[in-house]
Amino acid sequence: MRRLLDTTYNISGFAAAVSLIAILCLIIAQMVCRWLGVMFPGSAQYAGYAMAAASFLALADTFRKNEHIRVSMLIEKTGSYRRGAEIWVYTLSAVIAVFFAWYAIQAPILSHKINDISQGQDGTPLWIPQLSMAIGAVVLAIACIDTLLSVVLTTDLGVDPPRKPLLQDLFGSIRARLLVLGASLLVIYAAISFMTGFDADATGLKVGIFLFVMFFLLGTGLWVGLALIGVAYMGMIGFTPRNPGSSMSITIWSSASSWTLTSLPLFIWMGEILYRSRLSEDMFKGLAPWLSGFPGGLLHANVVGCTVFAAVSGSSAATLTTVGKMSIPELRQRGYPEFMIVGTLAGAATLGLMIPPSLTLIVYGVTVQQSITALFMAGIIPGLVLAAMFMIYIGAWSFIRPEQVPAAEPRMGFGQKCRASVVLLPVVALIVVVIGSMYTGIATATEAAAFGVVGALVLAAIQRSLTWQALRESLLGATRTSAMIALILMGASFLTLAMGFTGVPNALAIMIAKLDLSPIALIAALTVFYIIIGMFLDGISAVVLTMAIVDPMLRAAGIDLLWFGIFIVVVVEMAQITPPVGFNLFVLQGMTRHDMGYIARTALPMFGIMILMVGLLVAFPGLATWLPSVVKGQP
């Protein structure tokens, strides 16, 4: 039975990988047809269907590989009560997953019954692509139930075991575990019964319940995407007469099968290819000769390396891991202070969130329906300015603490530097192709992502650094990361729908309007707000969780959503290096084995620089808006 279940999860993951390849092929075919002046009817719809399949079919494999995101801070503090806490979490996740699966199955059945077809030129019967939603949701529900039973009936503690072995397990007996399971089911049933039929006009009560349920589910360790579905369900049954299940399935399908979203897994795949090939390793060798003469020496390699890799990755974690593996050993060997090595790397890696292609900007653009290409263009100048500010900090440190700066590297002639930098040419060429194709209008953001994947594959093949195993791992890694983000977006779309039905966003927008806050005051309040929630949530979760409420506020205050996208990315960058849930801090802890408090202290100056960057964006909004207006041809 164990082998059968594991095989099912693996097959589902491989099917998602095949869907990702289909996305790439469809986008390439569409581009070729457009260049030849030939119509390819339905190409965008087919790519959207493949995107949905890649997202849904990878959910269970991603869950079993523990790559979905949850806030495990409180779970880690439970000690000998850990198993009881995990039984609650897995019971709740299984209930939500079964609810999702049941209505995901109903969706294709209903589409077939009413003969529902797509609105595009292809006229595809929707029940066919919707089968991927049904299959993926069912396999996810099986994975949740499977893990729950393992926690209850075996010594297993789930997909996210404690970092330190339990010294004592207060729920060692099967009887105690079954009692916790029964109590968890009873609490869920009582909560659903209690929530049914509240006063539909009680706005304050709605907001309070939404926030309480959200923080309760997230705080107790439920995975973010499932928590959002749970919060939306409670809001629907409490304040609207609509059927929450059918509304959920329609909304989730629409969000998952988005053409705009197809650029997300492709950019992730591109970064995975570079990470697993020799292209990333060559960056330090090519950058070092040019940076050794700067004040602060080779510490600048952390900033410039992160900037370069961010331009072909889009992921902060991938940027940090790749550049850190290259730079940390080299800088330690040369005698640079550990405090500066770790701190500059922690801050500079966040550039992966801003410099295009940025996964956070893609998610933001999809959430608020802004042009991904325009957002990418808006992120270039602020990203370079922030990188320059990091480099100024390094230079200032070298003047203030000259005794900590190692001896200068041997001088190299211009010709020697050029020869050493030849290895940078492939990465630079890829950056030019990806960003240049968007800047010149040759390709959309989605088509540029396809350029990036093909370019990364070609360069890695030329260098003979991409084996079949590396290709397979890059593909599966991309599907799992995409599924993690997709589940959060699915939950966020359902939550947005639920909040729209309850009228909370409009009520809050009216409330903010009555306060008559100036745009500057609103931005100041939102900065504090995002810094606080960033201490507990990763960046993408923070964006999708809040935009349903924040969006109407911004529109009412007349704030440019393009500019706000860059603002929110800077603030989300802060979240990557703030405890207790700063993702970059966790990655650095795994790489350096330093205490979390030490790493957070090293990153504190970089946090201050990001606050200064927020001030620059407010004072000079043209940093974000000028380049997109130039690309559009506006004066």
mmCIF file with all atom_site columns, C-alpha atoms in Angstrom, residues 176-367:
data_model
loop_
_atom_site.group_PDB
_atom_site.id
_atom_site.type_symbol
_atom_site.label_atom_id
_atom_site.label_alt_id
_atom_site.label_comp_id
_atom_site.label_asym_id
_atom_site.label_entity_id
_atom_site.label_seq_id
_atom_site.pdbx_PDB_ins_code
_atom_site.Cartn_x
_atom_site.Cartn_y
_atom_site.Cartn_z
_atom_site.occupancy
_atom_site.B_iso_or_equiv
_atom_site.pdbx_formal_charge
_atom_site.auth_seq_id
_atom_site.auth_comp_id
_atom_site.auth_asym_id
_atom_site.auth_atom_id
_atom_site.pdbx_PDB_model_num
ATOM 1   C CA . ALA A 1 176 ? -4.380  9.408  23.298  1.00 0.00 ? 176 ALA A CA 1
ATOM 2   C CA . ARG A 1 177 ? -3.830  10.123 19.601  1.00 0.00 ? 177 ARG A CA 1
ATOM 3   C CA . LEU A 1 178 ? -7.321  8.954  18.665  1.00 0.00 ? 178 LEU A CA 1
ATOM 4   C CA . LEU A 1 179 ? -8.775  11.178 21.386  1.00 0.00 ? 179 LEU A CA 1
ATOM 5   C CA . VAL A 1 180 ? -6.943  14.196 19.912  1.00 0.00 ? 180 VAL A CA 1
ATOM 6   C CA . LEU A 1 181 ? -8.169  13.224 16.437  1.00 0.00 ? 181 LEU A CA 1
ATOM 7   C CA . GLY A 1 182 ? -11.773 12.972 17.649  1.00 0.00 ? 182 GLY A CA 1
ATOM 8   C CA . ALA A 1 183 ? -11.505 16.239 19.552  1.00 0.00 ? 183 ALA A CA 1
ATOM 9   C CA . SER A 1 184 ? -10.088 17.976 16.468  1.00 0.00 ? 184 SER A CA 1
ATOM 10  C CA . LEU A 1 185 ? -12.978 16.774 14.312  1.00 0.00 ? 185 LEU A CA 1
ATOM 11  C CA . LEU A 1 186 ? -15.458 17.874 16.993  1.00 0.00 ? 186 LEU A CA 1
ATOM 12  C CA . VAL A 1 187 ? -13.891 21.361 17.179  1.00 0.00 ? 187 VAL A CA 1
ATOM 13  C CA . ILE A 1 188 ? -14.068 21.737 13.391  1.00 0.00 ? 188 ILE A CA 1
ATOM 14  C CA . TYR A 1 189 ? -17.724 20.643 13.322  1.00 0.00 ? 189 TYR A CA 1
ATOM 15  C CA . ALA A 1 190 ? -18.604 22.991 16.206  1.00 0.00 ? 190 ALA A CA 1
ATOM 16  C CA . ALA A 1 191 ? -16.826 25.932 14.536  1.00 0.00 ? 191 ALA A CA 1
ATOM 17  C CA . ILE A 1 192 ? -18.721 25.378 11.263  1.00 0.00 ? 192 ILE A CA 1
ATOM 18  C CA . SER A 1 193 ? -22.032 25.126 13.116  1.00 0.00 ? 193 SER A CA 1
ATOM 19  C CA . PHE A 1 194 ? -21.276 28.241 15.145  1.00 0.00 ? 194 PHE A CA 1
ATOM 20  C CA . MET A 1 195 ? -20.312 30.280 12.059  1.00 0.00 ? 195 MET A CA 1
ATOM 21  C CA . THR A 1 196 ? -23.502 29.681 10.097  1.00 0.00 ? 196 THR A CA 1
ATOM 22  C CA . GLY A 1 197 ? -25.864 32.633 9.666   1.00 0.00 ? 197 GLY A CA 1
ATOM 23  C CA . PHE A 1 198 ? -24.309 35.763 11.163  1.00 0.00 ? 198 PHE A CA 1
ATOM 24  C CA . ASP A 1 199 ? -25.680 39.255 10.588  1.00 0.00 ? 199 ASP A CA 1
ATOM 25  C CA . ALA A 1 200 ? -24.745 40.118 6.997   1.00 0.00 ? 200 ALA A CA 1
ATOM 26  C CA . ASP A 1 201 ? -24.452 43.842 7.826   1.00 0.00 ? 201 ASP A CA 1
ATOM 27  C CA . ALA A 1 202 ? -22.057 43.491 10.753  1.00 0.00 ? 202 ALA A CA 1
ATOM 28  C CA . THR A 1 203 ? -18.876 44.715 9.040   1.00 0.00 ? 203 THR A CA 1
ATOM 29  C CA . GLY A 1 204 ? -16.816 44.932 12.215  1.00 0.00 ? 204 GLY A CA 1
ATOM 30  C CA . LEU A 1 205 ? -17.796 41.393 13.151  1.00 0.00 ? 205 LEU A CA 1
ATOM 31  C CA . LYS A 1 206 ? -16.837 40.167 9.669   1.00 0.00 ? 206 LYS A CA 1
ATOM 32  C CA . VAL A 1 207 ? -13.393 41.748 9.854   1.00 0.00 ? 207 VAL A CA 1
ATOM 33  C CA . GLY A 1 208 ? -12.836 40.404 13.356  1.00 0.00 ? 208 GLY A CA 1
ATOM 34  C CA . ILE A 1 209 ? -13.840 36.868 12.395  1.00 0.00 ? 209 ILE A CA 1
ATOM 35  C CA . PHE A 1 210 ? -11.757 36.906 9.202   1.00 0.00 ? 210 PHE A CA 1
ATOM 36  C CA . LEU A 1 211 ? -8.676  38.057 11.085  1.00 0.00 ? 211 LEU A CA 1
ATOM 37  C CA . PHE A 1 212 ? -9.207  35.684 14.016  1.00 0.00 ? 212 PHE A CA 1
ATOM 38  C CA . VAL A 1 213 ? -9.740  32.622 11.830  1.00 0.00 ? 213 VAL A CA 1
ATOM 39  C CA . MET A 1 214 ? -6.836  33.562 9.556   1.00 0.00 ? 214 MET A CA 1
ATOM 40  C CA . PHE A 1 215 ? -4.299  34.082 12.335  1.00 0.00 ? 215 PHE A CA 1
ATOM 41  C CA . PHE A 1 216 ? -5.578  31.066 14.246  1.00 0.00 ? 216 PHE A CA 1
ATOM 42  C CA . LEU A 1 217 ? -5.189  28.736 11.268  1.00 0.00 ? 217 LEU A CA 1
ATOM 43  C CA . LEU A 1 218 ? -1.829  30.179 10.218  1.00 0.00 ? 218 LEU A CA 1
ATOM 44  C CA . GLY A 1 219 ? -0.552  30.357 13.787  1.00 0.00 ? 219 GLY A CA 1
ATOM 45  C CA . THR A 1 220 ? -1.363  26.742 14.556  1.00 0.00 ? 220 THR A CA 1
ATOM 46  C CA . GLY A 1 221 ? 0.738   25.609 11.585  1.00 0.00 ? 221 GLY A CA 1
ATOM 47  C CA . LEU A 1 222 ? -1.753  25.019 8.769   1.00 0.00 ? 222 LEU A CA 1
ATOM 48  C CA . TRP A 1 223 ? -0.299  25.412 5.280   1.00 0.00 ? 223 TRP A CA 1
ATOM 49  C CA . VAL A 1 224 ? -0.930  28.902 3.929   1.00 0.00 ? 224 VAL A CA 1
ATOM 50  C CA . GLY A 1 225 ? -2.904  27.901 0.816   1.00 0.00 ? 225 GLY A CA 1
ATOM 51  C CA . LEU A 1 226 ? -5.205  25.554 2.753   1.00 0.00 ? 226 LEU A CA 1
ATOM 52  C CA . ALA A 1 227 ? -5.594  28.159 5.504   1.00 0.00 ? 227 ALA A CA 1
ATOM 53  C CA . LEU A 1 228 ? -6.833  30.717 2.970   1.00 0.00 ? 228 LEU A CA 1
ATOM 54  C CA . ILE A 1 229 ? -9.406  28.240 1.648   1.00 0.00 ? 229 ILE A CA 1
ATOM 55  C CA . GLY A 1 230 ? -10.529 27.571 5.240   1.00 0.00 ? 230 GLY A CA 1
ATOM 56  C CA . VAL A 1 231 ? -10.835 31.282 6.047   1.00 0.00 ? 231 VAL A CA 1
ATOM 57  C CA . ALA A 1 232 ? -12.812 31.943 2.852   1.00 0.00 ? 232 ALA A CA 1
ATOM 58  C CA . TYR A 1 233 ? -15.155 29.020 3.592   1.00 0.00 ? 233 TYR A CA 1
ATOM 59  C CA . MET A 1 234 ? -15.891 30.319 7.100   1.00 0.00 ? 234 MET A CA 1
ATOM 60  C CA . GLY A 1 235 ? -16.593 33.772 5.705   1.00 0.00 ? 235 GLY A CA 1
ATOM 61  C CA . MET A 1 236 ? -18.928 32.382 3.051   1.00 0.00 ? 236 MET A CA 1
ATOM 62  C CA . ILE A 1 237 ? -21.025 30.282 5.405   1.00 0.00 ? 237 ILE A CA 1
ATOM 63  C CA . GLY A 1 238 ? -21.124 33.037 7.994   1.00 0.00 ? 238 GLY A CA 1
ATOM 64  C CA . PHE A 1 239 ? -22.186 35.993 5.898   1.00 0.00 ? 239 PHE A CA 1
ATOM 65  C CA . THR A 1 240 ? -23.545 34.878 2.494   1.00 0.00 ? 240 THR A CA 1
ATOM 66  C CA . PRO A 1 241 ? -26.269 32.480 1.322   1.00 0.00 ? 241 PRO A CA 1
ATOM 67  C CA . ARG A 1 242 ? -24.134 31.294 -1.634  1.00 0.00 ? 242 ARG A CA 1
ATOM 68  C CA . ASN A 1 243 ? -22.864 27.731 -1.919  1.00 0.00 ? 243 ASN A CA 1
ATOM 69  C CA . PRO A 1 244 ? -19.200 28.030 -0.870  1.00 0.00 ? 244 PRO A CA 1
ATOM 70  C CA . GLY A 1 245 ? -18.134 24.815 -2.614  1.00 0.00 ? 245 GLY A CA 1
ATOM 71  C CA . SER A 1 246 ? -19.309 25.624 -6.121  1.00 0.00 ? 246 SER A CA 1
ATOM 72  C CA . SER A 1 247 ? -18.093 29.227 -5.802  1.00 0.00 ? 247 SER A CA 1
ATOM 73  C CA . MET A 1 248 ? -14.703 27.928 -4.717  1.00 0.00 ? 248 MET A CA 1
ATOM 74  C CA . SER A 1 249 ? -14.279 25.462 -7.585  1.00 0.00 ? 249 SER A CA 1
ATOM 75  C CA . ILE A 1 250 ? -15.193 28.041 -10.238 1.00 0.00 ? 250 ILE A CA 1
ATOM 76  C CA . THR A 1 251 ? -12.922 30.696 -8.744  1.00 0.00 ? 251 THR A CA 1
ATOM 77  C CA . ILE A 1 252 ? -9.961  28.397 -8.204  1.00 0.00 ? 252 ILE A CA 1
ATOM 78  C CA . TRP A 1 253 ? -10.226 27.002 -11.729 1.00 0.00 ? 253 TRP A CA 1
ATOM 79  C CA . SER A 1 254 ? -10.330 30.489 -13.229 1.00 0.00 ? 254 SER A CA 1
ATOM 80  C CA . SER A 1 255 ? -7.279  31.630 -11.250 1.00 0.00 ? 255 SER A CA 1
ATOM 81  C CA . ALA A 1 256 ? -5.241  28.486 -11.943 1.00 0.00 ? 256 ALA A CA 1
ATOM 82  C CA . SER A 1 257 ? -5.880  28.429 -15.718 1.00 0.00 ? 257 SER A CA 1
ATOM 83  C CA . SER A 1 258 ? -4.651  31.985 -16.247 1.00 0.00 ? 258 SER A CA 1
ATOM 84  C CA . TRP A 1 259 ? -2.521  32.737 -19.327 1.00 0.00 ? 259 TRP A CA 1
ATOM 85  C CA . THR A 1 260 ? -0.737  35.502 -17.403 1.00 0.00 ? 260 THR A CA 1
ATOM 86  C CA . LEU A 1 261 ? 0.376   33.018 -14.764 1.00 0.00 ? 261 LEU A CA 1
ATOM 87  C CA . THR A 1 262 ? 2.214   30.810 -17.269 1.00 0.00 ? 262 THR A CA 1
ATOM 88  C CA . SER A 1 263 ? 5.341   32.967 -17.015 1.00 0.00 ? 263 SER A CA 1
ATOM 89  C CA . LEU A 1 264 ? 5.711   31.994 -13.354 1.00 0.00 ? 264 LEU A CA 1
ATOM 90  C CA . PRO A 1 265 ? 6.772   28.318 -13.711 1.00 0.00 ? 265 PRO A CA 1
ATOM 91  C CA . LEU A 1 266 ? 8.943   29.130 -16.724 1.00 0.00 ? 266 LEU A CA 1
ATOM 92  C CA . PHE A 1 267 ? 10.997  31.742 -14.878 1.00 0.00 ? 267 PHE A CA 1
ATOM 93  C CA . ILE A 1 268 ? 11.296  29.344 -11.939 1.00 0.00 ? 268 ILE A CA 1
ATOM 94  C CA . TRP A 1 269 ? 12.466  26.601 -14.305 1.00 0.00 ? 269 TRP A CA 1
ATOM 95  C CA . MET A 1 270 ? 15.057  28.922 -15.821 1.00 0.00 ? 270 MET A CA 1
ATOM 96  C CA . GLY A 1 271 ? 16.482  29.659 -12.377 1.00 0.00 ? 271 GLY A CA 1
ATOM 97  C CA . GLU A 1 272 ? 16.520  25.946 -11.517 1.00 0.00 ? 272 GLU A CA 1
ATOM 98  C CA . ILE A 1 273 ? 18.496  25.172 -14.684 1.00 0.00 ? 273 ILE A CA 1
ATOM 99  C CA . LEU A 1 274 ? 21.092  27.838 -13.903 1.00 0.00 ? 274 LEU A CA 1
ATOM 100 C CA . TYR A 1 275 ? 21.346  26.690 -10.303 1.00 0.00 ? 275 TYR A CA 1
ATOM 101 C CA . ARG A 1 276 ? 22.104  23.117 -11.344 1.00 0.00 ? 276 ARG A CA 1
ATOM 102 C CA . SER A 1 277 ? 24.517  23.956 -14.163 1.00 0.00 ? 277 SER A CA 1
ATOM 103 C CA . ARG A 1 278 ? 28.053  25.416 -14.182 1.00 0.00 ? 278 ARG A CA 1
ATOM 104 C CA . LEU A 1 279 ? 26.750  28.804 -15.340 1.00 0.00 ? 279 LEU A CA 1
ATOM 105 C CA . SER A 1 280 ? 26.124  29.943 -11.758 1.00 0.00 ? 280 SER A CA 1
ATOM 106 C CA . GLU A 1 281 ? 29.536  28.752 -10.552 1.00 0.00 ? 281 GLU A CA 1
ATOM 107 C CA . ASP A 1 282 ? 31.322  30.864 -13.174 1.00 0.00 ? 282 ASP A CA 1
ATOM 108 C CA . MET A 1 283 ? 29.870  34.140 -11.925 1.00 0.00 ? 283 MET A CA 1
ATOM 109 C CA . PHE A 1 284 ? 32.226  34.614 -8.969  1.00 0.00 ? 284 PHE A CA 1
ATOM 110 C CA . LYS A 1 285 ? 35.263  33.869 -11.121 1.00 0.00 ? 285 LYS A CA 1
ATOM 111 C CA . GLY A 1 286 ? 34.175  36.444 -13.673 1.00 0.00 ? 286 GLY A CA 1
ATOM 112 C CA . LEU A 1 287 ? 33.192  39.177 -11.203 1.00 0.00 ? 287 LEU A CA 1
ATOM 113 C CA . ALA A 1 288 ? 36.060  38.949 -8.716  1.00 0.00 ? 288 ALA A CA 1
ATOM 114 C CA . PRO A 1 289 ? 38.804  40.591 -10.848 1.00 0.00 ? 289 PRO A CA 1
ATOM 115 C CA . TRP A 1 290 ? 36.699  43.720 -11.428 1.00 0.00 ? 290 TRP A CA 1
ATOM 116 C CA . LEU A 1 291 ? 35.495  44.134 -7.838  1.00 0.00 ? 291 LEU A CA 1
ATOM 117 C CA . SER A 1 292 ? 38.684  43.512 -5.866  1.00 0.00 ? 292 SER A CA 1
ATOM 118 C CA . GLY A 1 293 ? 39.769  47.169 -6.223  1.00 0.00 ? 293 GLY A CA 1
ATOM 119 C CA . PHE A 1 294 ? 36.526  48.613 -4.821  1.00 0.00 ? 294 PHE A CA 1
ATOM 120 C CA . PRO A 1 295 ? 36.475  49.873 -1.189  1.00 0.00 ? 295 PRO A CA 1
ATOM 121 C CA . GLY A 1 296 ? 35.455  46.759 0.716   1.00 0.00 ? 296 GLY A CA 1
ATOM 122 C CA . GLY A 1 297 ? 37.012  44.445 -1.858  1.00 0.00 ? 297 GLY A CA 1
ATOM 123 C CA . LEU A 1 298 ? 35.358  41.190 -2.816  1.00 0.00 ? 298 LEU A CA 1
ATOM 124 C CA . LEU A 1 299 ? 32.389  41.694 -0.479  1.00 0.00 ? 299 LEU A CA 1
ATOM 125 C CA . HIS A 1 300 ? 30.913  43.535 -3.447  1.00 0.00 ? 300 HIS A CA 1
ATOM 126 C CA . ALA A 1 301 ? 30.791  40.161 -5.202  1.00 0.00 ? 301 ALA A CA 1
ATOM 127 C CA . ASN A 1 302 ? 27.870  39.269 -2.922  1.00 0.00 ? 302 ASN A CA 1
ATOM 128 C CA . VAL A 1 303 ? 25.876  42.290 -4.122  1.00 0.00 ? 303 VAL A CA 1
ATOM 129 C CA . VAL A 1 304 ? 26.843  42.202 -7.797  1.00 0.00 ? 304 VAL A CA 1
ATOM 130 C CA . GLY A 1 305 ? 26.540  38.405 -7.957  1.00 0.00 ? 305 GLY A CA 1
ATOM 131 C CA . CYS A 1 306 ? 23.038  38.561 -6.455  1.00 0.00 ? 306 CYS A CA 1
ATOM 132 C CA . THR A 1 307 ? 22.103  41.373 -8.852  1.00 0.00 ? 307 THR A CA 1
ATOM 133 C CA . VAL A 1 308 ? 23.275  39.386 -11.886 1.00 0.00 ? 308 VAL A CA 1
ATOM 134 C CA . PHE A 1 309 ? 21.666  36.124 -10.805 1.00 0.00 ? 309 PHE A CA 1
ATOM 135 C CA . ALA A 1 310 ? 18.449  37.928 -9.803  1.00 0.00 ? 310 ALA A CA 1
ATOM 136 C CA . ALA A 1 311 ? 18.165  39.070 -13.423 1.00 0.00 ? 311 ALA A CA 1
ATOM 137 C CA . VAL A 1 312 ? 17.857  35.458 -14.567 1.00 0.00 ? 312 VAL A CA 1
ATOM 138 C CA . SER A 1 313 ? 16.208  33.831 -11.562 1.00 0.00 ? 313 SER A CA 1
ATOM 139 C CA . GLY A 1 314 ? 13.347  35.756 -9.943  1.00 0.00 ? 314 GLY A CA 1
ATOM 140 C CA . SER A 1 315 ? 13.628  33.876 -6.663  1.00 0.00 ? 315 SER A CA 1
ATOM 141 C CA . SER A 1 316 ? 15.276  35.248 -3.535  1.00 0.00 ? 316 SER A CA 1
ATOM 142 C CA . ALA A 1 317 ? 15.977  31.753 -2.192  1.00 0.00 ? 317 ALA A CA 1
ATOM 143 C CA . ALA A 1 318 ? 17.551  30.577 -5.457  1.00 0.00 ? 318 ALA A CA 1
ATOM 144 C CA . THR A 1 319 ? 19.666  33.746 -5.620  1.00 0.00 ? 319 THR A CA 1
ATOM 145 C CA . LEU A 1 320 ? 20.840  33.346 -2.023  1.00 0.00 ? 320 LEU A CA 1
ATOM 146 C CA . THR A 1 321 ? 21.639  29.654 -2.386  1.00 0.00 ? 321 THR A CA 1
ATOM 147 C CA . THR A 1 322 ? 23.489  30.013 -5.673  1.00 0.00 ? 322 THR A CA 1
ATOM 148 C CA . VAL A 1 323 ? 25.588  33.076 -4.829  1.00 0.00 ? 323 VAL A CA 1
ATOM 149 C CA . GLY A 1 324 ? 26.151  31.936 -1.236  1.00 0.00 ? 324 GLY A CA 1
ATOM 150 C CA . LYS A 1 325 ? 27.584  28.595 -2.301  1.00 0.00 ? 325 LYS A CA 1
ATOM 151 C CA . MET A 1 326 ? 30.040  30.454 -4.524  1.00 0.00 ? 326 MET A CA 1
ATOM 152 C CA . SER A 1 327 ? 30.988  33.425 -2.367  1.00 0.00 ? 327 SER A CA 1
ATOM 153 C CA . ILE A 1 328 ? 30.976  32.218 1.256   1.00 0.00 ? 328 ILE A CA 1
ATOM 154 C CA . PRO A 1 329 ? 33.927  29.779 0.919   1.00 0.00 ? 329 PRO A CA 1
ATOM 155 C CA . GLU A 1 330 ? 35.910  32.251 -1.212  1.00 0.00 ? 330 GLU A CA 1
ATOM 156 C CA . LEU A 1 331 ? 35.375  35.206 1.135   1.00 0.00 ? 331 LEU A CA 1
ATOM 157 C CA . ARG A 1 332 ? 36.142  33.144 4.246   1.00 0.00 ? 332 ARG A CA 1
ATOM 158 C CA . GLN A 1 333 ? 39.327  31.885 2.652   1.00 0.00 ? 333 GLN A CA 1
ATOM 159 C CA . ARG A 1 334 ? 40.437  35.475 2.007   1.00 0.00 ? 334 ARG A CA 1
ATOM 160 C CA . GLY A 1 335 ? 39.785  36.530 5.613   1.00 0.00 ? 335 GLY A CA 1
ATOM 161 C CA . TYR A 1 336 ? 36.693  38.745 5.297   1.00 0.00 ? 336 TYR A CA 1
ATOM 162 C CA . PRO A 1 337 ? 34.694  39.200 8.560   1.00 0.00 ? 337 PRO A CA 1
ATOM 163 C CA . GLU A 1 338 ? 31.922  36.655 8.960   1.00 0.00 ? 338 GLU A CA 1
ATOM 164 C CA . PHE A 1 339 ? 29.533  39.397 10.096  1.00 0.00 ? 339 PHE A CA 1
ATOM 165 C CA . MET A 1 340 ? 29.895  41.205 6.770   1.00 0.00 ? 340 MET A CA 1
ATOM 166 C CA . ILE A 1 341 ? 29.865  38.051 4.624   1.00 0.00 ? 341 ILE A CA 1
ATOM 167 C CA . VAL A 1 342 ? 26.563  36.850 6.091   1.00 0.00 ? 342 VAL A CA 1
ATOM 168 C CA . GLY A 1 343 ? 24.909  40.275 6.402   1.00 0.00 ? 343 GLY A CA 1
ATOM 169 C CA . THR A 1 344 ? 25.621  41.503 2.880   1.00 0.00 ? 344 THR A CA 1
ATOM 170 C CA . LEU A 1 345 ? 24.550  38.177 1.405   1.00 0.00 ? 345 LEU A CA 1
ATOM 171 C CA . ALA A 1 346 ? 21.283  38.187 3.382   1.00 0.00 ? 346 ALA A CA 1
ATOM 172 C CA . GLY A 1 347 ? 20.388  41.669 2.148   1.00 0.00 ? 347 GLY A CA 1
ATOM 173 C CA . ALA A 1 348 ? 21.625  41.392 -1.429  1.00 0.00 ? 348 ALA A CA 1
ATOM 174 C CA . ALA A 1 349 ? 19.789  38.108 -2.045  1.00 0.00 ? 349 ALA A CA 1
ATOM 175 C CA . THR A 1 350 ? 16.486  39.928 -1.618  1.00 0.00 ? 350 THR A CA 1
ATOM 176 C CA . LEU A 1 351 ? 17.191  41.637 -4.956  1.00 0.00 ? 351 LEU A CA 1
ATOM 177 C CA . GLY A 1 352 ? 15.828  38.448 -6.515  1.00 0.00 ? 352 GLY A CA 1
ATOM 178 C CA . LEU A 1 353 ? 12.374  39.716 -5.553  1.00 0.00 ? 353 LEU A CA 1
ATOM 179 C CA . MET A 1 354 ? 12.694  43.037 -7.384  1.00 0.00 ? 354 MET A CA 1
ATOM 180 C CA . ILE A 1 355 ? 15.003  42.802 -10.383 1.00 0.00 ? 355 ILE A CA 1
ATOM 181 C CA . PRO A 1 356 ? 13.069  41.196 -13.234 1.00 0.00 ? 356 PRO A CA 1
ATOM 182 C CA . PRO A 1 357 ? 12.054  38.469 -13.657 1.00 0.00 ? 357 PRO A CA 1
ATOM 183 C CA . SER A 1 358 ? 10.543  38.672 -10.168 1.00 0.00 ? 358 SER A CA 1
ATOM 184 C CA . LEU A 1 359 ? 8.148   35.976 -8.964  1.00 0.00 ? 359 LEU A CA 1
ATOM 185 C CA . THR A 1 360 ? 6.658   38.370 -6.403  1.00 0.00 ? 360 THR A CA 1
ATOM 186 C CA . LEU A 1 361 ? 5.925   40.947 -9.117  1.00 0.00 ? 361 LEU A CA 1
ATOM 187 C CA . ILE A 1 362 ? 4.257   38.250 -11.240 1.00 0.00 ? 362 ILE A CA 1
ATOM 188 C CA . VAL A 1 363 ? 2.040   37.260 -8.310  1.00 0.00 ? 363 VAL A CA 1
ATOM 189 C CA . TYR A 1 364 ? 1.269   40.908 -7.534  1.00 0.00 ? 364 TYR A CA 1
ATOM 190 C CA . GLY A 1 365 ? 0.459   41.669 -11.179 1.00 0.00 ? 365 GLY A CA 1
ATOM 191 C CA . VAL A 1 366 ? -1.912  38.708 -11.426 1.00 0.00 ? 366 VAL A CA 1
ATOM 192 C CA . THR A 1 367 ? -3.563  39.660 -8.125  1.00 0.00 ? 367 THR A CA 1
#
